[in-house]
CSV table of C-alpha atoms and ligand atoms in Angstrom, one decimal:
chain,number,residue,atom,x,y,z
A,1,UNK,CA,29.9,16.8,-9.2
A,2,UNK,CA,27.9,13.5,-9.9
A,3,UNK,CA,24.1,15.4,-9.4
A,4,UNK,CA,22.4,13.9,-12.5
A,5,UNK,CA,19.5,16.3,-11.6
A,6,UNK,CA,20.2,18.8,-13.0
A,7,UNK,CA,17.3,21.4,-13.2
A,8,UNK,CA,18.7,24.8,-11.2
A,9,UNK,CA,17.2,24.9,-7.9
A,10,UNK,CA,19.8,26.4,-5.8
A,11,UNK,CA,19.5,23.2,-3.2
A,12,UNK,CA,21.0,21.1,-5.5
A,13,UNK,CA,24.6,22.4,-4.9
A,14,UNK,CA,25.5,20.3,-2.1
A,15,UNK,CA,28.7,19.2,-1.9
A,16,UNK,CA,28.7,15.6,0.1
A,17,UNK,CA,28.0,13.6,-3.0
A,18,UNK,CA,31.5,12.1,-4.1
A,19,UNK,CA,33.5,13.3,-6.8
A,20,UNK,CA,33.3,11.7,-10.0
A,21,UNK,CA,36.9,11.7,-11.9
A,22,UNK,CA,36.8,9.7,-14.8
A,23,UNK,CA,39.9,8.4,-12.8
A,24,UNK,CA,37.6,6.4,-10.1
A,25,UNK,CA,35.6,5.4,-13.1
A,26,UNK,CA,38.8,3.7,-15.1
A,27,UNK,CA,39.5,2.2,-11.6
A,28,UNK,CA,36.5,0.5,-11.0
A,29,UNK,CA,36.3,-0.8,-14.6
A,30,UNK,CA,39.5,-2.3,-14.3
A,31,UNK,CA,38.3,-4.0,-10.9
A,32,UNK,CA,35.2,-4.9,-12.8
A,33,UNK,CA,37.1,-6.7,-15.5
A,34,UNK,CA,39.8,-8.5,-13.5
A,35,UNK,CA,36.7,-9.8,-11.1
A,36,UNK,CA,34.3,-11.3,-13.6
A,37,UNK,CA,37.5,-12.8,-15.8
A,38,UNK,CA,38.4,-14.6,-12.5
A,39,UNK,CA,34.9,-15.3,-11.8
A,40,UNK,CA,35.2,-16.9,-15.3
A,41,UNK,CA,38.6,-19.1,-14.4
A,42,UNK,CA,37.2,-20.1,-11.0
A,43,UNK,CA,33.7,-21.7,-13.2
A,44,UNK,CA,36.3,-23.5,-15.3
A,45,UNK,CA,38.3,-24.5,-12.8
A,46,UNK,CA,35.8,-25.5,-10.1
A,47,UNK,CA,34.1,-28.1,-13.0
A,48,UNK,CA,37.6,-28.9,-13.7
A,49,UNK,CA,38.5,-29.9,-10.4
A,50,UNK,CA,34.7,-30.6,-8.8
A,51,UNK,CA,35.5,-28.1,-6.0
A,52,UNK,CA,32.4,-26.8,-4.6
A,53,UNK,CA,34.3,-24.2,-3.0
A,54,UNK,CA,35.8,-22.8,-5.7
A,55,UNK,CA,32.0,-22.3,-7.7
A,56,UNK,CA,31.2,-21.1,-4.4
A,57,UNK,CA,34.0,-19.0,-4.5
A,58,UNK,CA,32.9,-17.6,-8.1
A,59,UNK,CA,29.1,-17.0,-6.7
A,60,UNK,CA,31.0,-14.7,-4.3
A,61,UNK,CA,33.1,-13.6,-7.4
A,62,UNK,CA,29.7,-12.5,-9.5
A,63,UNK,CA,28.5,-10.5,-5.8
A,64,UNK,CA,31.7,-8.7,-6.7
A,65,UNK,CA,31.7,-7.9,-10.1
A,66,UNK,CA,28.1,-7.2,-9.9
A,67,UNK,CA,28.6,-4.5,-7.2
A,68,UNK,CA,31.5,-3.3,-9.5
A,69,UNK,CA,29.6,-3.3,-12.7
A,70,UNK,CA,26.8,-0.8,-10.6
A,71,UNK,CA,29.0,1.1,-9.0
A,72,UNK,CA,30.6,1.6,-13.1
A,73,UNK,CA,27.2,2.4,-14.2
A,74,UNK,CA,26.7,4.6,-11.1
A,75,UNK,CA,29.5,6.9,-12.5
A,76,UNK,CA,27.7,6.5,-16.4
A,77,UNK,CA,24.3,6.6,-15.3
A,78,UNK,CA,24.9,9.2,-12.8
A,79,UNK,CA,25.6,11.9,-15.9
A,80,UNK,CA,22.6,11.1,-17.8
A,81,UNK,CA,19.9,13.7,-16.8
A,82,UNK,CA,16.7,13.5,-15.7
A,83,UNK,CA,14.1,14.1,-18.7
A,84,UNK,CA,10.6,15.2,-19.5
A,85,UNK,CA,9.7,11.3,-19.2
A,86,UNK,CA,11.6,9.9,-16.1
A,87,UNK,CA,11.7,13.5,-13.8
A,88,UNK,CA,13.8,11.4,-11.1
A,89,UNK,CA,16.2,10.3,-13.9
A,90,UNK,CA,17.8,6.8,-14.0
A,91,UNK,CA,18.8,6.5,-10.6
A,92,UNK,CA,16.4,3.8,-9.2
A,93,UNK,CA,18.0,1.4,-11.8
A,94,UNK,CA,20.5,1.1,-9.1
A,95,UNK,CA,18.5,-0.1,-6.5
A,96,UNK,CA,16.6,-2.7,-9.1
A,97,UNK,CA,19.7,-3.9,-9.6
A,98,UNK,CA,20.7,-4.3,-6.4
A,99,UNK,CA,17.5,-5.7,-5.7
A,100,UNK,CA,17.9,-8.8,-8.8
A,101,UNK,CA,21.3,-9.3,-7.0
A,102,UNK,CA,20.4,-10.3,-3.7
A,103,UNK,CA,18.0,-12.6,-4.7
A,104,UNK,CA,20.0,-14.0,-7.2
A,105,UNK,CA,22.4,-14.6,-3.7
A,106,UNK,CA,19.7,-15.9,-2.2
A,107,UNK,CA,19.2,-19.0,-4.9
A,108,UNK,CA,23.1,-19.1,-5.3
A,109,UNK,CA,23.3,-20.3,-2.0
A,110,UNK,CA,20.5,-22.3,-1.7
A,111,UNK,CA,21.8,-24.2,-4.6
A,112,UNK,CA,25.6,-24.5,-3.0
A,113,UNK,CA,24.4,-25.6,0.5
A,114,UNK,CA,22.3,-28.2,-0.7
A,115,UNK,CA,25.0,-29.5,-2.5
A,116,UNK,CA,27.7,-29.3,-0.1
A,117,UNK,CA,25.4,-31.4,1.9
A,118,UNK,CA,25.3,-34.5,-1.0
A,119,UNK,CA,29.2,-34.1,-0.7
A,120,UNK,CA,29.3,-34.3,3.0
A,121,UNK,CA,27.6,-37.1,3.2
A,122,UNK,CA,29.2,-38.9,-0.2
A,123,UNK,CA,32.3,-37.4,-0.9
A,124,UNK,CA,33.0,-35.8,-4.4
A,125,UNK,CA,37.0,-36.4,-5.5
A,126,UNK,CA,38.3,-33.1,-5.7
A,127,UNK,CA,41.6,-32.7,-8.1
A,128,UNK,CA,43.8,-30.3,-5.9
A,129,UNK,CA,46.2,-29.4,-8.6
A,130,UNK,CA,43.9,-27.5,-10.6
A,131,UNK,CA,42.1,-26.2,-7.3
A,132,UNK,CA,45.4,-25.2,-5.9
A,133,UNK,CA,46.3,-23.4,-8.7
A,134,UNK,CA,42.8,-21.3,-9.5
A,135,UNK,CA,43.2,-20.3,-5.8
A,136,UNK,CA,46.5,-18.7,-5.7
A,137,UNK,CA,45.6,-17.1,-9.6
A,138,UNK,CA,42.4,-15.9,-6.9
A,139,UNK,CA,45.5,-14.7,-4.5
A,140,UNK,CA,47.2,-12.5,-7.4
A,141,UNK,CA,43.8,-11.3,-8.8
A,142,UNK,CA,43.0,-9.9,-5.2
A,143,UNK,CA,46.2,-8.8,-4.7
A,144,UNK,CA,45.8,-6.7,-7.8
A,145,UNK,CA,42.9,-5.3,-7.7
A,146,UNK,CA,43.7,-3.8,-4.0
A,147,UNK,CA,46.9,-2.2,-5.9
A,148,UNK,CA,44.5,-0.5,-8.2
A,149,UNK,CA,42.1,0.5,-5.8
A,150,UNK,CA,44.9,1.7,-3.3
A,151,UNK,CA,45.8,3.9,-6.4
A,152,UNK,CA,41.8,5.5,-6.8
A,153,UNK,CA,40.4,8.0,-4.6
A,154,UNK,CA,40.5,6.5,-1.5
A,155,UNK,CA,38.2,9.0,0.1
A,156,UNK,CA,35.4,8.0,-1.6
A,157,UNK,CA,33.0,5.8,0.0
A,158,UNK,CA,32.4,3.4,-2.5
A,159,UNK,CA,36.7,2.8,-3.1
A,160,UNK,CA,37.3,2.4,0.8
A,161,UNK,CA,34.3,-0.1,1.2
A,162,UNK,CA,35.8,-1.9,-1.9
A,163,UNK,CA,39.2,-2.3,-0.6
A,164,UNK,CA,38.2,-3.3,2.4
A,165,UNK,CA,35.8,-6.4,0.8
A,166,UNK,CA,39.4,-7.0,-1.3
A,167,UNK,CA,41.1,-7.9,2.0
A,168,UNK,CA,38.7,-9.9,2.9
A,169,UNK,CA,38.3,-11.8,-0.5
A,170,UNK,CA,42.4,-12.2,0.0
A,171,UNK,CA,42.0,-14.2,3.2
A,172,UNK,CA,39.0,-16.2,1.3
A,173,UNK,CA,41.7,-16.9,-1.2
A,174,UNK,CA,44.3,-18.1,1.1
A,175,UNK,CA,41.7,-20.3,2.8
A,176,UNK,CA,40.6,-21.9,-0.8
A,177,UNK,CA,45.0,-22.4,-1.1
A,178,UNK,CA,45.0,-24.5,2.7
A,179,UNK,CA,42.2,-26.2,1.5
A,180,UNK,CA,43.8,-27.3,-1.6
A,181,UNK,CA,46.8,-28.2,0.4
A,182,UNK,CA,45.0,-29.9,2.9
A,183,UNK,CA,43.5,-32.0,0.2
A,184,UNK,CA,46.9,-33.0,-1.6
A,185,UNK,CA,48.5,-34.0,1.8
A,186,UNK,CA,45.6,-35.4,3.6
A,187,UNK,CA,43.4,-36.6,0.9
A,188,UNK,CA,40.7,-35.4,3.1
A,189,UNK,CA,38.0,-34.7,1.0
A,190,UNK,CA,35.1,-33.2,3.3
A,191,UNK,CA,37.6,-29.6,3.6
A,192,UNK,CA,36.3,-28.7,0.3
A,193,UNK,CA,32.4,-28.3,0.8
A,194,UNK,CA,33.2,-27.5,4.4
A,195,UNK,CA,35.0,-24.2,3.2
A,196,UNK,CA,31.9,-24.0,0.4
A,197,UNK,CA,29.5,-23.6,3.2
A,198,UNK,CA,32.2,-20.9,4.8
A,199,UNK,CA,31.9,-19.0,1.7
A,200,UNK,CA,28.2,-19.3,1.8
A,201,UNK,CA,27.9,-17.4,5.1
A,202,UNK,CA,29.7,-14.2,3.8
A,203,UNK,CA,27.8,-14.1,0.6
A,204,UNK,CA,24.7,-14.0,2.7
A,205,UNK,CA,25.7,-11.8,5.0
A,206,UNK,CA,26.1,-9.3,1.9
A,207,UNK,CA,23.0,-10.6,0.3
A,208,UNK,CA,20.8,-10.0,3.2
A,209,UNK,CA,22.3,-6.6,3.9
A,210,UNK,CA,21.6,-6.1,0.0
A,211,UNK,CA,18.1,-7.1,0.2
A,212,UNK,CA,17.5,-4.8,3.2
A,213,UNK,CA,18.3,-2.1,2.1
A,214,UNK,CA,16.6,-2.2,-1.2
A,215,UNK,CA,13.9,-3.3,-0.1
A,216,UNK,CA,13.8,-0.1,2.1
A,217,UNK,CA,14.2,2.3,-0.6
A,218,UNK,CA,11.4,0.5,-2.9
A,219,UNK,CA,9.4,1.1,0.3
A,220,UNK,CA,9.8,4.8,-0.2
A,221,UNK,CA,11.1,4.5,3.3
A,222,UNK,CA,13.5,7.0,5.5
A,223,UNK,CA,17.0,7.3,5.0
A,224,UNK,CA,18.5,5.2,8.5
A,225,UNK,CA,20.2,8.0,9.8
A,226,UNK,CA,17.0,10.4,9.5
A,227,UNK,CA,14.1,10.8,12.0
A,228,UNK,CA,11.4,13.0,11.4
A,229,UNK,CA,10.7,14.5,15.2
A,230,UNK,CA,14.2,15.2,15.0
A,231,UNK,CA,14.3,16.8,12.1
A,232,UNK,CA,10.8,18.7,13.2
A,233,UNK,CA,12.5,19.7,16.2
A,234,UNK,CA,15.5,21.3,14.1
A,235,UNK,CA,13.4,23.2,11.6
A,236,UNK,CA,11.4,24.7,14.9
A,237,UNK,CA,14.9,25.6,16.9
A,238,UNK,CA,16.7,26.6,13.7
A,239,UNK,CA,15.0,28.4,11.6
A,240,UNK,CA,13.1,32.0,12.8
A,241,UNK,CA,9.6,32.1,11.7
A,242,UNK,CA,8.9,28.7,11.5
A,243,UNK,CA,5.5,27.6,13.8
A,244,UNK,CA,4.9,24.3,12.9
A,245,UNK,CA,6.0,22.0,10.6
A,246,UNK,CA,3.6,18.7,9.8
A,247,UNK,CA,2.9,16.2,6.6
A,248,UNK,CA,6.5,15.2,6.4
A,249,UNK,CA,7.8,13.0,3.9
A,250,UNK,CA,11.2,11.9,3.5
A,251,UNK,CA,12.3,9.2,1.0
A,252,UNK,CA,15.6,8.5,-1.3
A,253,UNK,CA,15.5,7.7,-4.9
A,254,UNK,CA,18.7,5.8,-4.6
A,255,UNK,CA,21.2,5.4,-1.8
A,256,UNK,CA,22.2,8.6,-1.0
A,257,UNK,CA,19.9,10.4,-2.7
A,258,UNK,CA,17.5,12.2,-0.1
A,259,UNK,CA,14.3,13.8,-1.2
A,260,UNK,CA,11.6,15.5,1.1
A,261,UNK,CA,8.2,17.0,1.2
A,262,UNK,CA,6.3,18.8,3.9
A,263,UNK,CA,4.2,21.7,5.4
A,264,UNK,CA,5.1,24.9,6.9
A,265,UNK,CA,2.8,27.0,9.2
A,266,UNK,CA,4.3,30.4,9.8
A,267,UNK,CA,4.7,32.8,12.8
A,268,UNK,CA,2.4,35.5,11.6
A,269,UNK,CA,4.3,38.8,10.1
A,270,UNK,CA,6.9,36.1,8.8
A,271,UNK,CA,7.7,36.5,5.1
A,272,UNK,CA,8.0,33.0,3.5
A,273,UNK,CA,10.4,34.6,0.9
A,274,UNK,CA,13.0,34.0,3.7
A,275,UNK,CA,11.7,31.0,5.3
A,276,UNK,CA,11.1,28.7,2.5
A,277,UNK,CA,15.0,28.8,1.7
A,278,UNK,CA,16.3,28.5,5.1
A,279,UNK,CA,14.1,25.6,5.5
A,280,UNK,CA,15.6,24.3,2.7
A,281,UNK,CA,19.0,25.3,4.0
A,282,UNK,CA,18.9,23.6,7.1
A,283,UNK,CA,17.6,20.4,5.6
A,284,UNK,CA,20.3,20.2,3.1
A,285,UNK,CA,23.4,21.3,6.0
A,286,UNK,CA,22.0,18.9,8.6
A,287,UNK,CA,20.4,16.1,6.6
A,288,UNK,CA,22.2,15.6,3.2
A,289,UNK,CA,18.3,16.5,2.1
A,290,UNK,CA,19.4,17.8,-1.4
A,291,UNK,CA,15.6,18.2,-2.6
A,292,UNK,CA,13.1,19.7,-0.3
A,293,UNK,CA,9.9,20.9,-1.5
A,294,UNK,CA,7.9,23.3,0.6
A,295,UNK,CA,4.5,24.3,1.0
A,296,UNK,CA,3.0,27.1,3.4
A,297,UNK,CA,0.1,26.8,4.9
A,298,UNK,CA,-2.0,29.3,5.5
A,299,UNK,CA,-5.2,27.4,7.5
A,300,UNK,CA,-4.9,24.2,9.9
A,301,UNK,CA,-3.3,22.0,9.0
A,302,UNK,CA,-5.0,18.4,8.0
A,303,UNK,CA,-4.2,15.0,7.9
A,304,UNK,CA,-2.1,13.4,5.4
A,305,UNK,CA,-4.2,12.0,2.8
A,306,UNK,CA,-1.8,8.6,2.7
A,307,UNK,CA,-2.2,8.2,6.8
A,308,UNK,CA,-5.8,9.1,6.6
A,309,UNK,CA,-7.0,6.5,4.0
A,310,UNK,CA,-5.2,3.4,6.0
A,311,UNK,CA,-6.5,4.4,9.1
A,312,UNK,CA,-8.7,7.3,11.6
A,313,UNK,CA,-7.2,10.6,11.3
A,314,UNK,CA,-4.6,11.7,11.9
A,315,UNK,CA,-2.1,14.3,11.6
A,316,UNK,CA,0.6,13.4,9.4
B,401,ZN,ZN1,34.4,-10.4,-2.5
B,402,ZN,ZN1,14.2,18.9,-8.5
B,403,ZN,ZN1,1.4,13.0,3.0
């Protein structure tokens, strides 16, 4: 399994994160490389031809082969251990990533829009032979690289989010082909930024959920799915010997990758031999919390020393 951490607490053996074949790996490398040499056709072609849409469409194109080329190094990076130097390993150069991406989608559009607005307003000839043609060579690409997805594991999360983004870069495709049609029939020029600004809205629907997310880890912030009275509440009903629980911390070092810290107070007679591990147990069964460390308390407990310096005390 994928757990670049590899020092041998016994928590670390949880299952949930996906299997890495080197097969997935070959798969999304081939993705990577049929997307960014498209990307590369739909530059040439969209100067060739002065369709916005289609340097729109290769914007959308880099989104693509960018999420492909870190979900590639996510299988690379993902081997290389943690060392003496960088304890939480390599996996946060994910998020940066991520991070440089979305803002780089943010500009992208910026720069389309406000050129799709000069061409509404003085229409650019577009050449709809060339256009026509990069569009259905964007058809086949997509078409493709669903085949070889189809054929990776399709369990695993990052493969099935993939194809589904295929099938909806395949519909993008056959737009950019009516629009290219449009203009050899009609002559109407306006269809071409028109579908640019189309194009636009998905990548910053993407870019936006990008940024979030991020953002949210470089915040140190909880995992979505994970809220601490809840998971107070199940340490005190699930695990025997367990009085209080306080000073909880819970943050990922990249998606998926949960970490935790907090304070135990103990019924009294209970051995923390036992309880330390079932608290650790629990976290990983209920939360996907692959890295909890533990202390026990054995006087009040007292604030958080991160709550108590923004603010008046009180008990993180
Ligand atoms: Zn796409
Ligand atoms: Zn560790
Ligand atoms: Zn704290």
């Amino acid at each position: 399994m994928s757990h670049a951490h590899t020092h041998d607490h016994h928590e670390h053996g949880h299952s949930h994160a996906p299997e890495v074949s080197t097969q997935n790996e070959r798969v999304v490398l081939t993705a990577l490389v049929l997307t960014a040499g498209y990307m590369l056709v739909e530059v040439a072609g969209g100067l060739l031809s002065g369709s916005l849409a289609l340097l729109a469409d290769a914007g959308h194109m880099l989104t693509d082969a960018a999420a492909l080329a870190l979900a590639w190094a996510g299988f690379r990076i993902g081997r290389r251990a943690a060392d003496a130097r960088r304890t939480f390993g390599y996996m946060r150069m994910e998020v940066l990533a991520g991070l440089i991406n979305a803002l780089t989608l943010f500009a992208l559009v910026a720069w389309i829009l406000f050129e799709a607005i000069q061409r509404l307003r003085h229409p650019v000839e577009v050449l709809s032979g060339p256009m026509l043609v990069v569009a259905v060579i964007g058809l086949l690409v997509n078409i493709a690289v669903f085949a070889i997805l189809h054929r990776g594991d399709r369990d695993h999360v990052n493969i099935r989010g993939a194809m589904l983004h295929v099938i909806g870069d395949m519909l993008g495709s056959v737009a950019a082909i009516a629009a290219a049609v449009t203009i050899r029939i009609t002559g109407w020029m306006p269809i071409d930024p028109i579908l640019s600004v189309l194009i636009c809205l998905l990548i910053l629907r993407a870019a936006w959920a990008l940024l979030r997310s991020t953002f949210h880890i470089l915040m140190e912030g909880a995992p979505p799915d994970i809220d601490i009275e809840r998971l107070q509440a199940h340490l005190l009903e699930q695990v025997p010997g367990v009085a209080h629980v306080q000073h909880v911390h819970v943050w990922s070092i990249t998606s998926g990758r949960v970490l935790a810290t907090l304070e135990l107070g103990l019924d009294a007679g209970t051995d923390q031999r036992q309880v330390v591990p079932a608290v650790k147990q629990a976290l990983a069964d209920r939360f996907g919390i692959g890295h909890t460390t533990v202390e026990v308390l054995f006087d009040p407990p007292r604030a958080c020393a991160l709550r108590a310096a923004a603010g008046p005390e009180t008990e993180g």
